[in-house]
Coordinates of C-alpha atoms in Angstrom, one line a residue:
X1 CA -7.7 -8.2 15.1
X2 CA -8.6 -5.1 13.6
X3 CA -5.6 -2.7 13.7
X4 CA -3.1 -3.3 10.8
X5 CA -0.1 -4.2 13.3
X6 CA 1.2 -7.0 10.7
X7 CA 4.7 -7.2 12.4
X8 CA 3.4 -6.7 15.8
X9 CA 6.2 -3.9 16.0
X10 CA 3.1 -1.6 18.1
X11 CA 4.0 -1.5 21.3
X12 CA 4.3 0.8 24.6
X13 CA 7.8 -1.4 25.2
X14 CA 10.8 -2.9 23.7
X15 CA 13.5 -0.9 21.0
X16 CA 11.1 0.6 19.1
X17 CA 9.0 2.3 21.5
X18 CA 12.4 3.0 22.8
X19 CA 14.1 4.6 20.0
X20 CA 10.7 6.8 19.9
X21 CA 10.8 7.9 23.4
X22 CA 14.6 9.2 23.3
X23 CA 13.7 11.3 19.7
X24 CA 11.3 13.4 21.8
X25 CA 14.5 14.2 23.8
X26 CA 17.1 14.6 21.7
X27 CA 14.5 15.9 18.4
X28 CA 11.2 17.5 20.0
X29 CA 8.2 16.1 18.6
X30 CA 8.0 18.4 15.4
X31 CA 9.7 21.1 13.4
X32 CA 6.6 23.4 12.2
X33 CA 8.1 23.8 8.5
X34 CA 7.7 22.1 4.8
X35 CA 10.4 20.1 3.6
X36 CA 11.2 23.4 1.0
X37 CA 11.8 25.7 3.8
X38 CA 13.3 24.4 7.1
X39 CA 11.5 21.3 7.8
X40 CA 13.3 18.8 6.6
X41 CA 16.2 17.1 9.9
X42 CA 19.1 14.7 9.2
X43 CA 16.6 11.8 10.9
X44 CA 14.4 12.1 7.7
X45 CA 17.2 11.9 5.4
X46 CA 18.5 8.7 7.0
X47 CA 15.1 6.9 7.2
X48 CA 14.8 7.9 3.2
X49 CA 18.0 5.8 2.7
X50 CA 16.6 3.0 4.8
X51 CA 13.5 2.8 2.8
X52 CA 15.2 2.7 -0.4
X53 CA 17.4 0.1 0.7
X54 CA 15.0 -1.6 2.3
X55 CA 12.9 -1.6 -1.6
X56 CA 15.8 -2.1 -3.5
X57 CA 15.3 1.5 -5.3
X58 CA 17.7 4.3 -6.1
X59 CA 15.8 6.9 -3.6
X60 CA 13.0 7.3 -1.4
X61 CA 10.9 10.2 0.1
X62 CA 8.4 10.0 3.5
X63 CA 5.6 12.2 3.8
X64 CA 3.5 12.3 7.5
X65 CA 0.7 10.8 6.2
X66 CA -0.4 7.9 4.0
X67 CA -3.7 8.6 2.6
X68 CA -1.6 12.9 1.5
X69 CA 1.2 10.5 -0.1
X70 CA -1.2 9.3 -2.8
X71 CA -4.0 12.0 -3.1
X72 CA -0.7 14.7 -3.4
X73 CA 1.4 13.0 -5.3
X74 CA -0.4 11.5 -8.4
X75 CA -1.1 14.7 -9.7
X76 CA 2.6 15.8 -10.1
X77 CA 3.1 12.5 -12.2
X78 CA 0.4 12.5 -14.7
X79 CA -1.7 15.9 -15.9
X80 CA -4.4 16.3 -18.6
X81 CA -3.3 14.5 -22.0
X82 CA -2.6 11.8 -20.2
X83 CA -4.2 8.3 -19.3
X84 CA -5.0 6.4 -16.4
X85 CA -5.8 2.6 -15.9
X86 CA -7.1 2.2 -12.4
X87 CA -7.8 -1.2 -10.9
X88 CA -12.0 -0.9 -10.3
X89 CA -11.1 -1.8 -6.3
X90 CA -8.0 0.6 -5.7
X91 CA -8.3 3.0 -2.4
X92 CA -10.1 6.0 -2.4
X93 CA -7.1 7.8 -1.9
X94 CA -5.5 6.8 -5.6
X95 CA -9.2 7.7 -6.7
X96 CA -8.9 11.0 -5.5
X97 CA -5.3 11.6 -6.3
X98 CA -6.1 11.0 -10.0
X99 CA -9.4 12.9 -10.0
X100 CA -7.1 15.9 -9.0
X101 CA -4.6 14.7 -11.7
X102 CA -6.7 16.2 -14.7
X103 CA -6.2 13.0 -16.7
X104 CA -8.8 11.0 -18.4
X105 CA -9.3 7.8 -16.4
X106 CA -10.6 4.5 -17.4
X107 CA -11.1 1.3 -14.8
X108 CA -10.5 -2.0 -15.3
X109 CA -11.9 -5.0 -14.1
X110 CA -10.3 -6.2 -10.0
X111 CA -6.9 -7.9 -10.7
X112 CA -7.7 -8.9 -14.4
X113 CA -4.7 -8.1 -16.6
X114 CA -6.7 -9.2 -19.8
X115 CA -9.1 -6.5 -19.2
X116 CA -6.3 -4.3 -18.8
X117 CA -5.0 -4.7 -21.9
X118 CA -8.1 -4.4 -24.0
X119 CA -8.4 -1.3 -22.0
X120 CA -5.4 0.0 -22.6
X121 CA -5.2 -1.1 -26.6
X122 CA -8.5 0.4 -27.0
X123 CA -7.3 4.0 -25.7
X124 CA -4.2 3.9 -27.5
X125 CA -6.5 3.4 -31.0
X126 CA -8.7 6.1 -29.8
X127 CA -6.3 8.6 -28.5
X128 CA -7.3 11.3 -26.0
X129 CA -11.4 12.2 -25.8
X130 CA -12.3 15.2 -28.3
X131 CA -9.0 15.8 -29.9
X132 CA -8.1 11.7 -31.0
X133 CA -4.5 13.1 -30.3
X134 CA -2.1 10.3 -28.4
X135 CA -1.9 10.3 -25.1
X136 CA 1.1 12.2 -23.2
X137 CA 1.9 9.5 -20.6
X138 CA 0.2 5.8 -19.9
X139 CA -0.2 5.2 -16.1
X140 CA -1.1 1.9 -14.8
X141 CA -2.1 2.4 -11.1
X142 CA -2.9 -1.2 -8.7
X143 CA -2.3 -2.2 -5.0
X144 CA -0.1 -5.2 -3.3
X145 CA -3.1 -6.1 -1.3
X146 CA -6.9 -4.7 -1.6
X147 CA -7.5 -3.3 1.4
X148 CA -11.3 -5.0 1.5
X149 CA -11.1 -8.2 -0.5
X150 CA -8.0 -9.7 0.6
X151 CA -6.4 -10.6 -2.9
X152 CA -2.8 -10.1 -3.7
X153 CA -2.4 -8.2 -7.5
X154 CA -0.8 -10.4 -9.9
X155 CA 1.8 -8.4 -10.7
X156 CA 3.8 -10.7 -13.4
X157 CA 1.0 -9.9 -15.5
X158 CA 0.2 -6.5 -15.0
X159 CA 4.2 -5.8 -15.5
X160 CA 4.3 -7.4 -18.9
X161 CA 1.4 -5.2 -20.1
X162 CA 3.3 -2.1 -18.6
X163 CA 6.0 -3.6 -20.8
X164 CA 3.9 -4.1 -23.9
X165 CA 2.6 -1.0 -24.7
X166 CA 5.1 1.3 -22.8
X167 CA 3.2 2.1 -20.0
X168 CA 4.1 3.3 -16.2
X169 CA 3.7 1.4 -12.8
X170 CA 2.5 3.0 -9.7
X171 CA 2.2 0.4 -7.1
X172 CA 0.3 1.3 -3.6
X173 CA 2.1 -1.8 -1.1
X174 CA 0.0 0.3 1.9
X175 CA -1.0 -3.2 3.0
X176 CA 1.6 -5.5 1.0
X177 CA 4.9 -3.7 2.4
X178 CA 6.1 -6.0 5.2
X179 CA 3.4 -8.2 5.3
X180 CA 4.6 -10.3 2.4
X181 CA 7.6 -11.9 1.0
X182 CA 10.0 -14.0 2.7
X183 CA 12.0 -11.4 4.4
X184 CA 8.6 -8.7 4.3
X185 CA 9.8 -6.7 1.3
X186 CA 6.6 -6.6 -0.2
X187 CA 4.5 -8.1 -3.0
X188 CA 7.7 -7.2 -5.7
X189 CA 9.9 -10.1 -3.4
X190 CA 6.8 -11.9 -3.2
X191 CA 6.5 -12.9 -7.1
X192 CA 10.2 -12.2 -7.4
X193 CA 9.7 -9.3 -9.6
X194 CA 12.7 -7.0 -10.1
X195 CA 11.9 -3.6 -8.2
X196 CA 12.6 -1.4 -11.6
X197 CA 10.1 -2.7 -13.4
X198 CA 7.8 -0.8 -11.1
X199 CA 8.0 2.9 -11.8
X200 CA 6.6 4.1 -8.6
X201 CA 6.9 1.8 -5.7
X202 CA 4.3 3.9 -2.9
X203 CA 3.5 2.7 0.7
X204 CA 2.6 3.5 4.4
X205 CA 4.6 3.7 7.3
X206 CA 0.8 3.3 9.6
X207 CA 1.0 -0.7 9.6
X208 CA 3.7 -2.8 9.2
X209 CA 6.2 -0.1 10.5
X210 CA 3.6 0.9 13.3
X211 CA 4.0 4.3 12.9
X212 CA 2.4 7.0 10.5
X213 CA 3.0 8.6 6.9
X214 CA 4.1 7.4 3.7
X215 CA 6.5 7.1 0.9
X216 CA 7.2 7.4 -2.5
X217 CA 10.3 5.3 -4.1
X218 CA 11.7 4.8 -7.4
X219 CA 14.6 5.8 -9.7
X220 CA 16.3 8.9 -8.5
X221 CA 15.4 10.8 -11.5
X222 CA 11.3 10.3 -10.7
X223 CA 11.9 11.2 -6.9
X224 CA 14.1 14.1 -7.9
X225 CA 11.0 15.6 -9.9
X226 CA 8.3 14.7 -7.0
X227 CA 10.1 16.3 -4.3
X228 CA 10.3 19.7 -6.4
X229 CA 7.0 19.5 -7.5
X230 CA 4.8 17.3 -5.1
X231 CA 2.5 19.4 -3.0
X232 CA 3.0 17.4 -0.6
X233 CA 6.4 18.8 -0.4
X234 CA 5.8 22.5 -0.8
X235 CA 3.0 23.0 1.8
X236 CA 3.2 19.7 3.8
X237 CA 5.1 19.4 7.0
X238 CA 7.6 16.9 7.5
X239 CA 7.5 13.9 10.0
X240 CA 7.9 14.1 14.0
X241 CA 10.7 13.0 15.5
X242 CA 9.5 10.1 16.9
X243 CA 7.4 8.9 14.5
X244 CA 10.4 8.4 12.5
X245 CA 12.4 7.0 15.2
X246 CA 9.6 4.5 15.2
X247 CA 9.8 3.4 11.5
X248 CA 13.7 3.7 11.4
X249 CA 14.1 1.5 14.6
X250 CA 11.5 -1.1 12.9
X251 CA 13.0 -0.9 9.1
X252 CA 16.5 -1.6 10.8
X253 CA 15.4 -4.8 12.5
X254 CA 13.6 -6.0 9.1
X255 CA 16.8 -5.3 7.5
X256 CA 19.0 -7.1 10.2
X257 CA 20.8 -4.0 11.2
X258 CA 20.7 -4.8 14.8
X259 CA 22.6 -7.9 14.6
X260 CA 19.5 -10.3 14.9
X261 CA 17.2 -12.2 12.6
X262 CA 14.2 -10.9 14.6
X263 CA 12.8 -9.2 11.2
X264 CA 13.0 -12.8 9.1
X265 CA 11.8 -14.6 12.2
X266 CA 8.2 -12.2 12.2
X267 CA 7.8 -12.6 8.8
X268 CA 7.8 -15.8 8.7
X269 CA 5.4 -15.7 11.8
X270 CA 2.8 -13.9 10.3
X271 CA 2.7 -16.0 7.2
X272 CA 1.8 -18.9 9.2
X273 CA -0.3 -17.5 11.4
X274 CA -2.2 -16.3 7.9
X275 CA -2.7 -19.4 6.5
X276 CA -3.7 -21.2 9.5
X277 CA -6.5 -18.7 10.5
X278 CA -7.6 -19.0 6.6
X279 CA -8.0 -22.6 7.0
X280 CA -9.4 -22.5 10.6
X281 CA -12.0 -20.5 9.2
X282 CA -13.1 -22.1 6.2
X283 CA -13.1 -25.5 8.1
X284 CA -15.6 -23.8 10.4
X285 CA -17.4 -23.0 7.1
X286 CA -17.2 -19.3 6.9
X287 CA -17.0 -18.0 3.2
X288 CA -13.9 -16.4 3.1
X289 CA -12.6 -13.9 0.1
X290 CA -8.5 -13.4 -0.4
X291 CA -5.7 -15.1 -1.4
X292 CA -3.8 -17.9 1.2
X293 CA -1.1 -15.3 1.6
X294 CA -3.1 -12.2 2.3
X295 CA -2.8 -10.9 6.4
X296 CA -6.0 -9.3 5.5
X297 CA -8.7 -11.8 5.5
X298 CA -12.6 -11.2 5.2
X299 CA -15.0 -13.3 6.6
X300 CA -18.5 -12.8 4.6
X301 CA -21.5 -12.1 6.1
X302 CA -23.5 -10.3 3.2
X303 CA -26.2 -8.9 5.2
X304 CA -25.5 -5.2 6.8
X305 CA -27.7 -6.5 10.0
X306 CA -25.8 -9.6 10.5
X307 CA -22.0 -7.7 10.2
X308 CA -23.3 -4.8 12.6
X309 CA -24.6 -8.0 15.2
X310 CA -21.3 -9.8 14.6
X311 CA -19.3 -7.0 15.6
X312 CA -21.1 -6.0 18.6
X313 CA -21.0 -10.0 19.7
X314 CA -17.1 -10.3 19.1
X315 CA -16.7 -7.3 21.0
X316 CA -18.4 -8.9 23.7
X317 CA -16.1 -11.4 24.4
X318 CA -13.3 -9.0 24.2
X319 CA -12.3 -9.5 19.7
X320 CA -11.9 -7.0 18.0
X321 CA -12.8 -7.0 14.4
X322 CA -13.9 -4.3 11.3
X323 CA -17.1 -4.6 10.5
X324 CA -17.7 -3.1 6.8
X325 CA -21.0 -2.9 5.0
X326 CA -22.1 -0.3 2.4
X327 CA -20.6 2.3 1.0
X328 CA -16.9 1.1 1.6
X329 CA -18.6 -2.7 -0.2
X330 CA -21.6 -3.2 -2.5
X331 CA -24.9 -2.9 -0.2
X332 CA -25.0 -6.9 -0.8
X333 CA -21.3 -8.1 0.6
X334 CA -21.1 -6.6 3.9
X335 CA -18.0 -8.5 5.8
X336 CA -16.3 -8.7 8.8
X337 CA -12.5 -8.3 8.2
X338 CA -9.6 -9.8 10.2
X339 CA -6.5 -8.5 10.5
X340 CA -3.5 -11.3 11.1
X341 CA -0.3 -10.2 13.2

């Protein structure tokens, strides 16, 4: 219960590891070249189309690996003159991607779309640091699910603000994509958002897929510009052979493409299982953080001695969980996290 295997598509058996094993055959298990030069194989153009269908977005690109899609990316979208609004709790990979970026960046308050907006009104008065000039370009950067707390973003709300002061939307689903929504199309299904009114629609291919990498989707236009100018894309490889074999074969059966309703029936699997460990836990009278929904759910312990103990004991008696103290929490909130399949 501590790998991220949401769809319980990891394992050594069955189509997936399947598909994977014949792509070593017929593909080998890399091609030693960036996409720009001759990396990129008719395999990685498919999966692209089956990630943007699978989003509902004009066009998609897959990079090998999740924490590069962010940390590479971001700086090809927004540069100095520009502004970004970070969620305070967003993964270190979005923190480094817009350190590298060159914009100014302010933080708002966890999942608080009223603090957003007196951030982002604030800056717009103020205009860039030094120069009082107006910002080049507004970015508005959350996650589906935080990674360490559990919640779900309220994204209603954070999309009207991108609305109201003609902001962008780049939305990390690393932990979100799959794991929610009622046929596991991620936290934009889950409210019953429309997919355009997120600019940048980014996630991993390491959980629910069960394999490794990333993507990047949105309107054509926007992926058009990353793939000439992403670094990612100039000096990165592209993905092995059966890695993508692995996310293809697991994308078709969450899109129905093999003739079953296999993807619907995990989905709804996992939600229950969710929700009944959530209340299992509490009844028990554990402290638990997250919303009903969320696969990731963090049991509170607070004290760094008492996490470190309850890992070691679970292990014992063959669990597996993540025990997390300081610095990835406050020195005050260590936890023990649980990952639902």
């Amino acid at each position: 219960m501590g790998s991220y295997n949401y769809l319980g598509f990891s394992s050594n058996s069955g189509p997936c590891a399947d598909a994977a094993a014949k792509a070593i055959t017929a593909d080998g298990l890399a091609t030693c070249a960036t996409r720009h030069e001759f990396g990129m194989t008719k395999i990685q153009h498919n999966l692209e189309k089956y990630v943007a269908e699978y989003l509902g977005t004009e066009s998609a690109l897959c990079f090998p690996m999740g924490f590069g899609t962010n940390s590479m990316n971001i700086p090809c979208l927004v540069e100095k003159g520009c502004l970004i609004l970070s969620d305070e709790l967003n993964h270190a990979s979005l923190v480094l991607g817009c350190r590298m970026s060159g914009a100014s960046i302010k933080v708002f308050k966890h999942n608080n779309a009223k603090d957003l907006e007196r951030q982002i009104r604030n800056a717009i008065v103020a205009g860039q640091p030094k120069s009082g000039k107006p910002y080049k370009k507004i970015m508005i950067i959350v996650e589906g699910i935080y990674s360490m707390e559990g919640t779900i973003v309220h994204l209603p709300d954070i999309i009207a603000v991108k609305k109201k002061y003609g902001a962008y939307l780049f939305l990390d689903e690393a932990h979100s994509v799959g794991a929610l929504g009622p046929s596991g199309k991620g936290v934009v299904e889950y409210w019953g958002c429309d997919p355009a009114d997120v600019d940048i629609m980014m996630g991993t291919l390491t959980k629910s897929f069960a394999a490794a990498g990333g993507y990047i989707a949105g309107r054509k236009r926007t992926i058009e510009h990353i793939r000439a100018k992403s670094q990612g894309c100039c000096y990165g490889t592209t993905m092995s052979a059966p890695v993508i074999a692995q996310v293809s074969s697991s994308m078709q059966i969450m899109l129905g493409h093999d003739g079953t309703d296999e993807g619907s029936i995990r989905t709804q699997r996992l939600a229950r299982n969710t929700r009944y460990f959530r209340q299992r836990l509490r009844n028990m009278g554990f402290l638990i953080y997250g919303h009903d929904d969320s696969p990731v759910i963090p049991l509170m312990t607070f004290f760094v001695t008492k996490v470190v103990c309850f890992g070691r004991e679970t292990l014992k008696r063959n669990l597996g969980v993540v025990s997390v103290g300081a610095p990835a929490t406050p020195l005050t909130k260590s936890r023990a996290r649980f990952c639902i399949s």
